[in-house]
Structures are given as C-alpha cells and as structure tokens.
Amino acid sequence: LMLSDDRPQLSYPRIYCLCYLAFAYADTGAWSDARKWVKEAKALAEEHGFDRTGFAAIAATAKAMILSHDGDSIRARHELDAARRNRQRLGGIRWLDADMDLRWGEVSLDFGDRRGAQDHAGKARAALHGYPNPGVLPIRLENLDARISAAEDLHITPAELRLLPLLPTHLTVKEIAEQLHVSAATVKTHLSDIYSKLDASTRSQAVEKMEQLGLDSGTSPPG
C-alpha cells in the first residue's frame, strides 16, 4: 500500500522499501525485478531532491550492485562513491551501517578492490559486535570474509578479481574487454592466469571452482 501512496510525507519510507525490495530480488537472482525497483527508488529520490540523504545512499548502493552485476564497473563505481559519501547520513543505525558495509564490500571486491572490501568487512564486524539479533548479517560477513580470503590464498590479482564476476555471464572475451575497457589480449592473459590458479582448463570449470571456493558473487547472466 505504501509503495502506491504518492503523498510527499511518505517519500522517505517509500524509497527505503523500494531499495530493500531491490536488494531482496537481487539476493535471489531476480535481477529484472531488482532493476525495476531501483529505477523507481532512484527516480523518487531525484524528484524530491534527496541526493544528500541516507536514503539516497541506500538507493545508490542498490544501483551499484546492479551495475556491478551487469559488468558496468565505471558507473557502478560512481554509484558506490555516491553512496559512501552519504555514510554519515545513514543515522548511525548499527544494523543499517553493517548492511551497507557488507554490500559495499561485495561490490568493492567485484572491482578488484580487495583492500576496500577488507575495510568494509572490518566496519561491518565492528557494527555487529555485541549487536543483539543481527539476523543473517554475521553469515553474510563470513561469506565476504571467505571471498576475500580465497582471493588472497590463490594470489588472485585485483585485475583478475575484476574479471571473476563476468565469468558466469554469457559475455564473450571481446565483450568482457569492452566492459572493462582493456584489450581482448589482456582479458585472455588474465583468463589464462585465473584458470591456472583455479586448476581449471575451461571457463565452465573455472566458474564451478569459483562457486566451490566462494569466489563467485552471485553473478548470473543479466535477465
């Protein structure tokens, strides 16, 4: 009912609900639905001039996740930076701080920014320390830690990390190169190194190993 109520005083909670609908759909792989709700949330935030609020930070986070999933790293990084600039406007709610840091950590790792992912994991851990009834947040933190650790143990470079979310998609080497703004030859070199580190000989085997090691980020072909 709230989502269809266009009264201005309900704009804040509507944006919040729309964003968490997008998160819920993205977390289950329903990316088309996630895109729909993010688009509406972003439009509502812009309409009411909420570009410097905690709600804008949440909307930018949702948008960054979707763009990262789609391989649009430049625009995803822009949205992530916008979200983080509004960190102080989230209101100091520990659950929300932890949730955002976990999502920012996942997206950072998709970019190959391992240090940034570690920083966000540490902030999420601090927010959750002693927090009662944190739900699934500790499990998500463990999963993020596992992704970071697996990448470190295998000595996967930041450049190679940027490739990992794109491997489960149907993008060709040429299309991956275009997404990452590198040459096809560079992509082929990184793929060869990734296969070697994962002890895989094909892309499908590499994706399977990534899933086993927790390196995948829930990426699937855009739908």
Coordinates of N, CA and C in Angstrom, one line a residue:
L1 N 0.8 -1.2 0.0 CA 0.0 0.0 0.0 C 0.9 1.3 0.0
M2 N 1.9 1.2 0.8 CA 2.8 2.4 0.9 C 3.5 2.7 -0.5
L3 N 3.8 1.6 -1.2 CA 4.5 1.8 -2.5 C 3.6 2.5 -3.5
S4 N 2.3 2.4 -3.3 CA 1.4 3.1 -4.3 C 0.9 4.4 -3.8
D5 N 1.3 4.8 -2.6 CA 0.8 6.0 -2.0 C 1.8 7.1 -2.3
D6 N 1.4 8.2 -3.1 CA 2.3 9.2 -3.5 C 2.4 10.4 -2.7
R7 N 1.9 10.4 -1.4 CA 1.9 11.5 -0.6 C 3.4 11.9 -0.3
P8 N 3.8 13.1 -0.4 CA 5.2 13.5 -0.2 C 5.8 13.1 1.2
Q9 N 5.0 13.1 2.2 CA 5.5 12.7 3.5 C 5.9 11.3 3.6
L10 N 5.4 10.5 2.7 CA 5.8 9.1 2.7 C 7.0 8.8 1.7
S11 N 7.6 9.8 1.2 CA 8.6 9.6 0.2 C 9.8 8.8 0.8
Y12 N 10.2 9.2 2.0 CA 11.4 8.6 2.6 C 11.1 7.1 2.8
P13 N 10.1 6.7 3.5 CA 9.8 5.3 3.7 C 9.6 4.5 2.4
R14 N 9.1 5.2 1.4 CA 8.9 4.5 0.1 C 10.2 4.2 -0.5
I15 N 11.1 5.1 -0.5 CA 12.5 4.9 -1.1 C 13.1 3.7 -0.3
Y16 N 13.0 3.7 1.0 CA 13.6 2.6 1.8 C 13.0 1.3 1.4
C17 N 11.7 1.2 1.3 CA 11.0 0.0 0.9 C 11.4 -0.5 -0.5
L18 N 11.4 0.4 -1.4 CA 11.8 0.1 -2.8 C 13.2 -0.4 -2.9
C19 N 14.1 0.2 -2.2 CA 15.5 -0.3 -2.2 C 15.7 -1.7 -1.6
Y20 N 15.0 -1.9 -0.5 CA 15.1 -3.3 0.1 C 14.3 -4.3 -0.7
L21 N 13.3 -3.9 -1.5 CA 12.7 -4.9 -2.4 C 13.8 -5.2 -3.5
A22 N 14.5 -4.2 -4.0 CA 15.6 -4.4 -4.9 C 16.6 -5.3 -4.4
F23 N 17.1 -5.1 -3.2 CA 18.1 -6.0 -2.5 C 17.6 -7.4 -2.5
A24 N 16.3 -7.6 -2.0 CA 15.8 -8.9 -1.9 C 15.7 -9.7 -3.2
Y25 N 15.3 -9.0 -4.3 CA 15.3 -9.6 -5.6 C 16.7 -9.9 -6.1
A26 N 17.6 -9.0 -5.9 CA 19.0 -9.2 -6.3 C 19.6 -10.4 -5.6
D27 N 19.3 -10.5 -4.3 CA 19.9 -11.5 -3.5 C 19.4 -12.9 -3.9
T28 N 18.3 -12.9 -4.6 CA 17.7 -14.2 -5.1 C 18.0 -14.4 -6.6
G29 N 18.7 -13.5 -7.2 CA 19.0 -13.6 -8.6 C 17.9 -13.1 -9.5
A30 N 16.9 -12.4 -9.0 CA 15.8 -11.9 -9.9 C 16.2 -10.4 -10.3
W31 N 17.1 -10.3 -11.2 CA 17.7 -9.0 -11.5 C 16.8 -8.1 -12.2
S32 N 15.9 -8.6 -13.0 CA 14.9 -7.8 -13.8 C 14.0 -7.1 -12.8
D33 N 13.5 -7.8 -11.8 CA 12.7 -7.1 -10.7 C 13.5 -6.1 -9.9
A34 N 14.8 -6.5 -9.6 CA 15.6 -5.6 -8.8 C 15.8 -4.3 -9.6
R35 N 16.1 -4.4 -10.9 CA 16.3 -3.2 -11.7 C 15.0 -2.3 -11.7
K36 N 13.9 -2.9 -11.7 CA 12.6 -2.2 -11.7 C 12.5 -1.3 -10.5
W37 N 12.7 -1.9 -9.3 CA 12.5 -1.2 -8.0 C 13.6 -0.2 -7.8
V38 N 14.8 -0.5 -8.2 CA 15.9 0.5 -8.1 C 15.6 1.7 -9.0
K39 N 15.2 1.5 -10.2 CA 14.8 2.6 -11.1 C 13.8 3.5 -10.4
E40 N 12.8 2.9 -9.8 CA 11.7 3.7 -9.1 C 12.3 4.5 -7.9
A41 N 13.1 3.8 -7.1 CA 13.7 4.4 -6.0 C 14.6 5.6 -6.3
K42 N 15.4 5.4 -7.3 CA 16.3 6.5 -7.8 C 15.5 7.7 -8.3
A43 N 14.5 7.4 -9.1 CA 13.6 8.5 -9.6 C 12.9 9.2 -8.5
L44 N 12.5 8.5 -7.5 CA 11.8 9.2 -6.4 C 12.7 10.1 -5.6
A45 N 13.9 9.6 -5.4 CA 15.0 10.3 -4.6 C 15.3 11.6 -5.4
E46 N 15.5 11.5 -6.7 CA 15.9 12.7 -7.5 C 14.7 13.7 -7.6
E47 N 13.5 13.1 -7.7 CA 12.3 14.0 -7.7 C 12.2 14.9 -6.5
H48 N 12.5 14.4 -5.3 CA 12.3 15.1 -4.1 C 13.6 15.7 -3.6
G49 N 14.7 15.6 -4.4 CA 16.0 16.3 -4.0 C 16.6 15.6 -2.8
F50 N 16.6 14.3 -2.8 CA 17.1 13.6 -1.6 C 18.6 13.1 -1.9
D51 N 19.3 13.9 -2.8 CA 20.6 13.4 -3.2 C 21.7 13.4 -2.1
R52 N 21.4 14.1 -1.0 CA 22.3 14.1 0.1 C 21.7 13.6 1.4
T53 N 21.1 12.5 1.3 CA 20.4 11.8 2.5 C 20.8 10.4 2.6
G54 N 20.5 9.8 3.7 CA 20.8 8.4 3.8 C 20.0 7.5 2.9
F55 N 18.8 8.0 2.5 CA 18.0 7.2 1.6 C 18.6 7.2 0.2
A56 N 19.3 8.3 -0.2 CA 20.0 8.4 -1.5 C 21.2 7.4 -1.4
A57 N 21.8 7.3 -0.3 CA 22.9 6.3 -0.1 C 22.5 4.9 -0.4
I58 N 21.3 4.6 0.2 CA 20.8 3.2 0.0 C 20.4 2.9 -1.4
A59 N 19.8 3.9 -2.1 CA 19.4 3.8 -3.5 C 20.7 3.6 -4.3
A60 N 21.7 4.4 -4.1 CA 22.9 4.4 -4.9 C 23.6 3.0 -4.7
T61 N 23.5 2.5 -3.5 CA 24.1 1.1 -3.2 C 23.4 0.1 -4.0
A62 N 22.1 0.1 -4.1 CA 21.3 -0.8 -4.9 C 21.7 -0.7 -6.3
K63 N 21.8 0.5 -6.8 CA 22.1 0.7 -8.2 C 23.5 0.2 -8.5
A64 N 24.5 0.4 -7.6 CA 25.8 0.0 -7.7 C 25.9 -1.6 -7.9
M65 N 25.1 -2.2 -7.0 CA 25.1 -3.7 -7.1 C 24.6 -4.2 -8.4
I66 N 23.6 -3.6 -9.0 CA 23.0 -4.0 -10.3 C 24.0 -3.7 -11.4
L67 N 24.6 -2.5 -11.4 CA 25.6 -2.2 -12.4 C 26.8 -3.1 -12.3
S68 N 27.2 -3.4 -11.1 CA 28.3 -4.3 -11.0 C 28.0 -5.7 -11.6
H69 N 26.8 -6.2 -11.3 CA 26.3 -7.4 -11.8 C 26.3 -7.4 -13.3
D70 N 26.0 -6.3 -13.9 CA 25.9 -6.2 -15.4 C 27.2 -5.9 -16.0
G71 N 28.3 -5.8 -15.2 CA 29.6 -5.6 -15.7 C 29.9 -4.1 -16.0
D72 N 29.1 -3.2 -15.7 CA 29.3 -1.8 -15.9 C 30.1 -1.2 -14.7
S73 N 31.4 -1.5 -14.7 CA 32.1 -1.1 -13.5 C 32.3 0.4 -13.3
I74 N 32.4 1.1 -14.4 CA 32.6 2.6 -14.3 C 31.4 3.2 -13.6
R75 N 30.2 3.0 -14.1 CA 29.0 3.6 -13.5 C 28.7 3.0 -12.1
A76 N 29.1 1.7 -11.9 CA 28.9 1.1 -10.6 C 29.8 1.8 -9.5
R77 N 31.0 2.0 -9.9 CA 31.9 2.7 -9.0 C 31.4 4.1 -8.7
H78 N 30.9 4.8 -9.7 CA 30.3 6.2 -9.4 C 29.2 6.1 -8.4
E79 N 28.3 5.1 -8.5 CA 27.2 5.0 -7.6 C 27.7 4.6 -6.2
L80 N 28.7 3.7 -6.2 CA 29.3 3.3 -4.9 C 29.9 4.5 -4.2
D81 N 30.6 5.3 -4.9 CA 31.3 6.5 -4.3 C 30.2 7.5 -3.8
A82 N 29.1 7.6 -4.5 CA 28.0 8.5 -4.1 C 27.4 7.9 -2.8
A83 N 27.2 6.6 -2.7 CA 26.6 6.0 -1.5 C 27.5 6.3 -0.3
R84 N 28.8 6.0 -0.5 CA 29.8 6.2 0.6 C 29.9 7.6 1.1
R85 N 29.7 8.6 0.2 CA 29.8 10.0 0.6 C 28.7 10.3 1.5
N86 N 27.6 9.6 1.5 CA 26.5 9.9 2.4 C 26.4 9.0 3.6
R87 N 27.5 8.3 3.9 CA 27.6 7.3 5.0 C 27.1 8.0 6.3
Q88 N 27.6 9.2 6.6 CA 27.2 9.9 7.8 C 25.7 10.2 7.9
R89 N 25.0 10.1 6.8 CA 23.6 10.5 6.8 C 22.7 9.2 7.0
L90 N 23.3 8.1 7.2 CA 22.5 6.9 7.5 C 21.9 6.9 8.9
G91 N 22.4 7.8 9.7 CA 21.7 7.9 11.0 C 22.4 7.1 12.1
G92 N 23.5 6.5 11.9 CA 24.2 5.7 12.9 C 23.4 4.5 13.4
I93 N 22.6 4.0 12.6 CA 21.8 2.8 12.9 C 22.8 1.6 12.6
R94 N 23.1 0.8 13.7 CA 24.2 -0.2 13.5 C 23.8 -1.3 12.5
W95 N 22.6 -1.7 12.5 CA 22.2 -2.8 11.6 C 22.3 -2.3 10.2
L96 N 21.9 -1.0 9.9 CA 21.9 -0.4 8.6 C 23.4 -0.2 8.2
D97 N 24.2 0.3 9.1 CA 25.6 0.5 8.8 C 26.3 -0.8 8.4
A98 N 26.0 -1.9 9.1 CA 26.6 -3.2 8.8 C 26.1 -3.7 7.5
D99 N 24.8 -3.5 7.2 CA 24.3 -4.0 5.9 C 24.9 -3.3 4.8
M100 N 25.0 -1.9 4.9 CA 25.6 -1.2 3.8 C 27.1 -1.5 3.6
D101 N 27.8 -1.7 4.7 CA 29.2 -2.0 4.6 C 29.4 -3.4 3.9
L102 N 28.5 -4.3 4.2 CA 28.6 -5.6 3.6 C 28.4 -5.5 2.1
R103 N 27.4 -4.8 1.7 CA 27.1 -4.6 0.3 C 28.2 -3.8 -0.4
W104 N 28.7 -2.8 0.2 CA 29.8 -2.1 -0.3 C 31.1 -3.0 -0.5
G105 N 31.3 -3.8 0.5 CA 32.4 -4.7 0.4 C 32.3 -5.7 -0.7
E106 N 31.1 -6.2 -1.0 CA 30.9 -7.1 -2.1 C 31.2 -6.4 -3.4
V107 N 30.6 -5.2 -3.6 CA 30.8 -4.5 -4.8 C 32.3 -4.1 -5.0
S108 N 32.9 -3.7 -3.9 CA 34.4 -3.4 -4.0 C 35.2 -4.6 -4.4
L109 N 34.9 -5.7 -3.9 CA 35.6 -6.9 -4.3 C 35.3 -7.2 -5.8
D110 N 34.1 -7.0 -6.3 CA 33.8 -7.1 -7.7 C 34.7 -6.3 -8.6
F111 N 35.1 -5.1 -8.0 CA 36.0 -4.2 -8.8 C 37.5 -4.6 -8.7
G112 N 37.7 -5.6 -7.8 CA 39.1 -6.0 -7.6 C 39.8 -5.2 -6.5
D113 N 38.9 -4.4 -5.8 CA 39.4 -3.6 -4.6 C 39.4 -4.4 -3.4
R114 N 40.4 -5.3 -3.2 CA 40.4 -6.1 -2.0 C 40.6 -5.4 -0.7
R115 N 41.5 -4.3 -0.8 CA 41.7 -3.5 0.4 C 40.4 -2.8 0.8
G116 N 39.7 -2.3 -0.1 CA 38.4 -1.7 0.2 C 37.4 -2.6 0.8
A117 N 37.4 -3.9 0.2 CA 36.5 -4.9 0.7 C 36.8 -5.3 2.1
Q118 N 38.1 -5.4 2.4 CA 38.6 -5.7 3.8 C 38.2 -4.6 4.8
D119 N 38.3 -3.3 4.3 CA 37.9 -2.2 5.2 C 36.4 -2.2 5.5
H120 N 35.6 -2.5 4.5 CA 34.1 -2.6 4.7 C 33.8 -3.8 5.6
A121 N 34.5 -4.9 5.4 CA 34.2 -6.1 6.3 C 34.6 -5.7 7.7
G122 N 35.7 -5.0 7.9 CA 36.0 -4.6 9.3 C 35.0 -3.7 9.9
K123 N 34.5 -2.8 9.1 CA 33.5 -1.8 9.7 C 32.2 -2.6 10.0
A124 N 31.8 -3.5 9.1 CA 30.6 -4.3 9.4 C 30.8 -5.1 10.7
R125 N 32.0 -5.7 10.8 CA 32.3 -6.5 12.0 C 32.2 -5.7 13.3
A126 N 32.7 -4.4 13.2 CA 32.6 -3.5 14.4 C 31.2 -3.2 14.7
A127 N 30.4 -2.9 13.7 CA 29.0 -2.5 13.9 C 28.2 -3.7 14.5
L128 N 28.6 -4.9 14.1 CA 27.8 -6.1 14.6 C 28.3 -6.6 16.0
H129 N 29.4 -6.1 16.4 CA 30.0 -6.6 17.7 C 29.0 -6.3 18.9
G130 N 28.5 -7.3 19.5 CA 27.6 -7.2 20.6 C 26.2 -6.8 20.2
Y131 N 25.9 -6.8 18.9 CA 24.6 -6.4 18.4 C 23.6 -7.5 18.6
P132 N 22.5 -7.3 19.3 CA 21.5 -8.4 19.5 C 20.7 -8.7 18.3
N133 N 20.4 -9.9 18.1 CA 19.6 -10.4 17.0 C 20.0 -9.8 15.6
P134 N 21.2 -10.1 15.2 CA 21.6 -9.5 13.9 C 21.1 -10.2 12.7
G135 N 20.3 -11.2 12.8 CA 19.8 -12.0 11.7 C 20.8 -12.7 10.9
V136 N 20.8 -12.5 9.6 CA 21.7 -13.2 8.7 C 23.0 -12.4 8.4
L137 N 23.1 -11.2 9.0 CA 24.3 -10.3 8.8 C 25.6 -11.0 9.1
P138 N 25.7 -11.8 10.2 CA 27.0 -12.4 10.5 C 27.3 -13.5 9.4
I139 N 26.3 -14.2 8.9 CA 26.6 -15.1 7.8 C 27.1 -14.4 6.6
R140 N 26.5 -13.3 6.3 CA 26.9 -12.5 5.1 C 28.4 -12.0 5.3
L141 N 28.7 -11.7 6.5 CA 30.1 -11.2 6.8 C 31.0 -12.4 6.6
E142 N 30.7 -13.6 7.1 CA 31.5 -14.8 6.9 C 31.7 -15.0 5.4
N143 N 30.7 -14.9 4.6 CA 30.8 -15.1 3.2 C 31.7 -14.1 2.5
L144 N 31.6 -12.9 3.0 CA 32.5 -11.8 2.4 C 33.9 -12.1 2.8
D145 N 34.1 -12.5 4.1 CA 35.5 -12.8 4.5 C 36.1 -14.0 3.7
A146 N 35.2 -15.0 3.4 CA 35.6 -16.1 2.7 C 36.1 -15.8 1.3
R147 N 35.3 -14.9 0.6 CA 35.7 -14.4 -0.7 C 37.0 -13.7 -0.7
I148 N 37.2 -12.9 0.3 CA 38.5 -12.1 0.4 C 39.6 -13.1 0.7
S149 N 39.4 -14.0 1.6 CA 40.5 -15.0 1.9 C 40.8 -15.9 0.8
A150 N 39.8 -16.3 0.0 CA 40.1 -17.2 -1.1 C 40.9 -16.5 -2.2
A151 N 40.5 -15.3 -2.4 CA 41.3 -14.5 -3.4 C 42.7 -14.3 -3.0
E152 N 42.9 -14.1 -1.7 CA 44.3 -13.9 -1.2 C 45.1 -15.2 -1.2
D153 N 44.5 -16.3 -0.8 CA 45.2 -17.6 -0.8 C 45.6 -18.0 -2.2
L154 N 44.8 -17.7 -3.2 CA 45.1 -18.1 -4.6 C 46.0 -17.0 -5.3
H155 N 46.3 -15.9 -4.6 CA 47.1 -14.8 -5.1 C 46.4 -14.2 -6.4
I156 N 45.1 -14.1 -6.3 CA 44.4 -13.5 -7.5 C 44.6 -12.0 -7.4
T157 N 45.0 -11.4 -8.5 CA 45.4 -10.0 -8.5 C 44.1 -9.2 -8.6
P158 N 44.2 -7.9 -8.3 CA 43.0 -7.0 -8.4 C 42.4 -7.0 -9.9
A159 N 43.3 -7.0 -10.9 CA 42.9 -7.1 -12.3 C 42.1 -8.3 -12.6
E160 N 42.5 -9.4 -12.0 CA 41.9 -10.7 -12.2 C 40.5 -10.8 -11.4
L161 N 40.5 -10.1 -10.3 CA 39.3 -10.1 -9.5 C 38.2 -9.4 -10.3
R162 N 38.6 -8.4 -11.0 CA 37.6 -7.6 -11.8 C 36.9 -8.5 -12.8
L163 N 37.6 -9.6 -13.3 CA 37.1 -10.5 -14.3 C 36.1 -11.5 -13.7
L164 N 36.4 -11.9 -12.5 CA 35.6 -13.0 -11.9 C 34.1 -12.9 -12.0
P165 N 33.5 -11.7 -11.6 CA 32.0 -11.6 -11.7 C 31.5 -11.7 -13.1
L166 N 32.4 -11.6 -14.1 CA 31.9 -11.7 -15.5 C 32.0 -13.1 -16.1
L167 N 32.7 -13.9 -15.4 CA 32.9 -15.3 -16.0 C 31.6 -16.1 -16.0
P168 N 30.7 -16.0 -15.0 CA 29.4 -16.8 -15.1 C 28.5 -16.2 -16.2
T169 N 28.7 -15.0 -16.7 CA 27.8 -14.5 -17.7 C 28.1 -15.1 -19.1
H170 N 27.3 -14.7 -20.1 CA 27.5 -15.2 -21.4 C 28.3 -14.2 -22.3
L171 N 29.0 -13.2 -21.6 CA 29.8 -12.3 -22.4 C 31.0 -13.0 -23.0
T172 N 31.3 -12.6 -24.2 CA 32.4 -13.1 -24.9 C 33.7 -12.4 -24.4
V173 N 34.9 -12.9 -24.8 CA 36.1 -12.2 -24.4 C 36.1 -10.8 -24.9
K174 N 35.7 -10.6 -26.1 CA 35.6 -9.2 -26.7 C 34.7 -8.3 -25.9
E175 N 33.5 -8.8 -25.5 CA 32.6 -8.1 -24.7 C 33.1 -7.8 -23.3
I176 N 33.7 -8.7 -22.7 CA 34.4 -8.5 -21.4 C 35.4 -7.4 -21.5
A177 N 36.2 -7.4 -22.5 CA 37.2 -6.4 -22.8 C 36.6 -5.0 -22.9
E178 N 35.5 -5.0 -23.6 CA 34.8 -3.7 -23.7 C 34.2 -3.2 -22.4
Q179 N 33.7 -4.1 -21.6 CA 33.1 -3.8 -20.3 C 34.2 -3.2 -19.4
L180 N 35.4 -3.8 -19.4 CA 36.5 -3.4 -18.5 C 37.4 -2.4 -19.1
H181 N 37.2 -2.0 -20.4 CA 38.0 -1.0 -21.1 C 39.5 -1.5 -21.1
V182 N 39.7 -2.7 -21.5 CA 41.0 -3.3 -21.7 C 41.0 -4.0 -23.1
S183 N 42.1 -4.4 -23.5 CA 42.2 -5.2 -24.8 C 41.7 -6.6 -24.6
A184 N 41.3 -7.2 -25.7 CA 40.9 -8.6 -25.7 C 42.1 -9.5 -25.3
A185 N 43.3 -9.1 -25.7 CA 44.5 -9.8 -25.4 C 44.8 -9.8 -23.9
T186 N 44.5 -8.7 -23.2 CA 44.7 -8.6 -21.8 C 43.7 -9.5 -21.1
V187 N 42.5 -9.5 -21.5 CA 41.5 -10.4 -21.0 C 41.9 -11.9 -21.1
K188 N 42.4 -12.2 -22.2 CA 42.9 -13.6 -22.5 C 44.0 -14.0 -21.5
T189 N 44.9 -13.0 -21.3 CA 46.0 -13.3 -20.4 C 45.5 -13.5 -19.0
H190 N 44.6 -12.6 -18.5 CA 44.0 -12.8 -17.2 C 43.3 -14.1 -17.1
L191 N 42.5 -14.4 -18.1 CA 41.8 -15.7 -18.0 C 42.7 -16.9 -17.9
S192 N 43.8 -16.9 -18.6 CA 44.8 -18.0 -18.6 C 45.3 -18.1 -17.2
D193 N 45.6 -16.9 -16.6 CA 46.2 -16.9 -15.2 C 45.2 -17.4 -14.2
I194 N 43.9 -17.0 -14.4 CA 42.8 -17.4 -13.5 C 42.6 -18.9 -13.6
Y195 N 42.6 -19.4 -14.8 CA 42.4 -20.9 -14.9 C 43.5 -21.6 -14.3
S196 N 44.7 -21.1 -14.4 CA 45.9 -21.8 -13.8 C 45.7 -21.8 -12.3
K197 N 45.4 -20.7 -11.7 CA 45.3 -20.6 -10.2 C 44.1 -21.4 -9.7
L198 N 43.0 -21.6 -10.5 CA 41.9 -22.4 -10.1 C 42.0 -23.8 -10.5
D199 N 43.1 -24.2 -11.2 CA 43.3 -25.5 -11.7 C 42.1 -25.9 -12.6
A200 N 41.8 -25.0 -13.5 CA 40.7 -25.3 -14.4 C 41.2 -25.1 -15.8
S201 N 40.6 -25.8 -16.8 CA 41.0 -25.7 -18.2 C 40.0 -25.1 -19.0
T202 N 38.8 -24.9 -18.5 CA 37.7 -24.2 -19.3 C 37.0 -23.2 -18.4
R203 N 36.3 -22.3 -19.1 CA 35.6 -21.3 -18.3 C 34.5 -21.9 -17.4
S204 N 33.8 -22.9 -17.9 CA 32.8 -23.5 -17.0 C 33.4 -24.2 -15.8
Q205 N 34.6 -24.8 -16.0 CA 35.3 -25.4 -14.8 C 35.7 -24.3 -13.9
A206 N 36.2 -23.2 -14.4 CA 36.6 -22.1 -13.5 C 35.5 -21.5 -12.7
V207 N 34.3 -21.4 -13.4 CA 33.1 -20.9 -12.6 C 32.7 -21.9 -11.5
E208 N 32.8 -23.2 -11.8 CA 32.5 -24.2 -10.8 C 33.4 -24.1 -9.6
K209 N 34.7 -23.9 -9.9 CA 35.7 -23.8 -8.8 C 35.5 -22.5 -8.0
M210 N 35.1 -21.5 -8.7 CA 34.8 -20.2 -8.0 C 33.6 -20.4 -7.0
E211 N 32.6 -21.1 -7.5 CA 31.5 -21.4 -6.6 C 31.9 -22.2 -5.4
Q212 N 32.7 -23.2 -5.6 CA 33.2 -24.1 -4.5 C 34.0 -23.3 -3.5
L213 N 34.8 -22.3 -4.0 CA 35.7 -21.5 -3.1 C 35.0 -20.3 -2.6
G214 N 33.8 -20.0 -3.0 CA 33.1 -18.9 -2.5 C 33.5 -17.6 -3.2
L215 N 34.2 -17.7 -4.3 CA 34.7 -16.5 -5.1 C 33.6 -15.9 -5.9
D216 N 32.5 -16.6 -6.2 CA 31.5 -16.0 -7.1 C 30.7 -15.1 -6.3
S217 N 30.1 -14.1 -6.9 CA 29.4 -13.0 -6.2 C 27.9 -13.1 -6.5
G218 N 27.4 -14.3 -6.9 CA 26.0 -14.5 -7.2 C 25.7 -13.9 -8.5
T219 N 26.7 -13.8 -9.4 CA 26.5 -13.2 -10.7 C 25.9 -14.3 -11.6
S220 N 25.0 -13.8 -12.4 CA 24.3 -14.6 -13.4 C 24.1 -13.8 -14.7
P221 N 23.8 -14.4 -15.8 CA 23.6 -13.6 -17.0 C 22.4 -12.6 -16.7
P222 N 22.6 -11.3 -17.2 CA 21.6 -10.3 -17.0 C 20.2 -10.8 -17.5
G223 N 19.2 -10.6 -16.7 CA 17.9 -11.1 -17.1 C 16.8 -10.1 -16.8

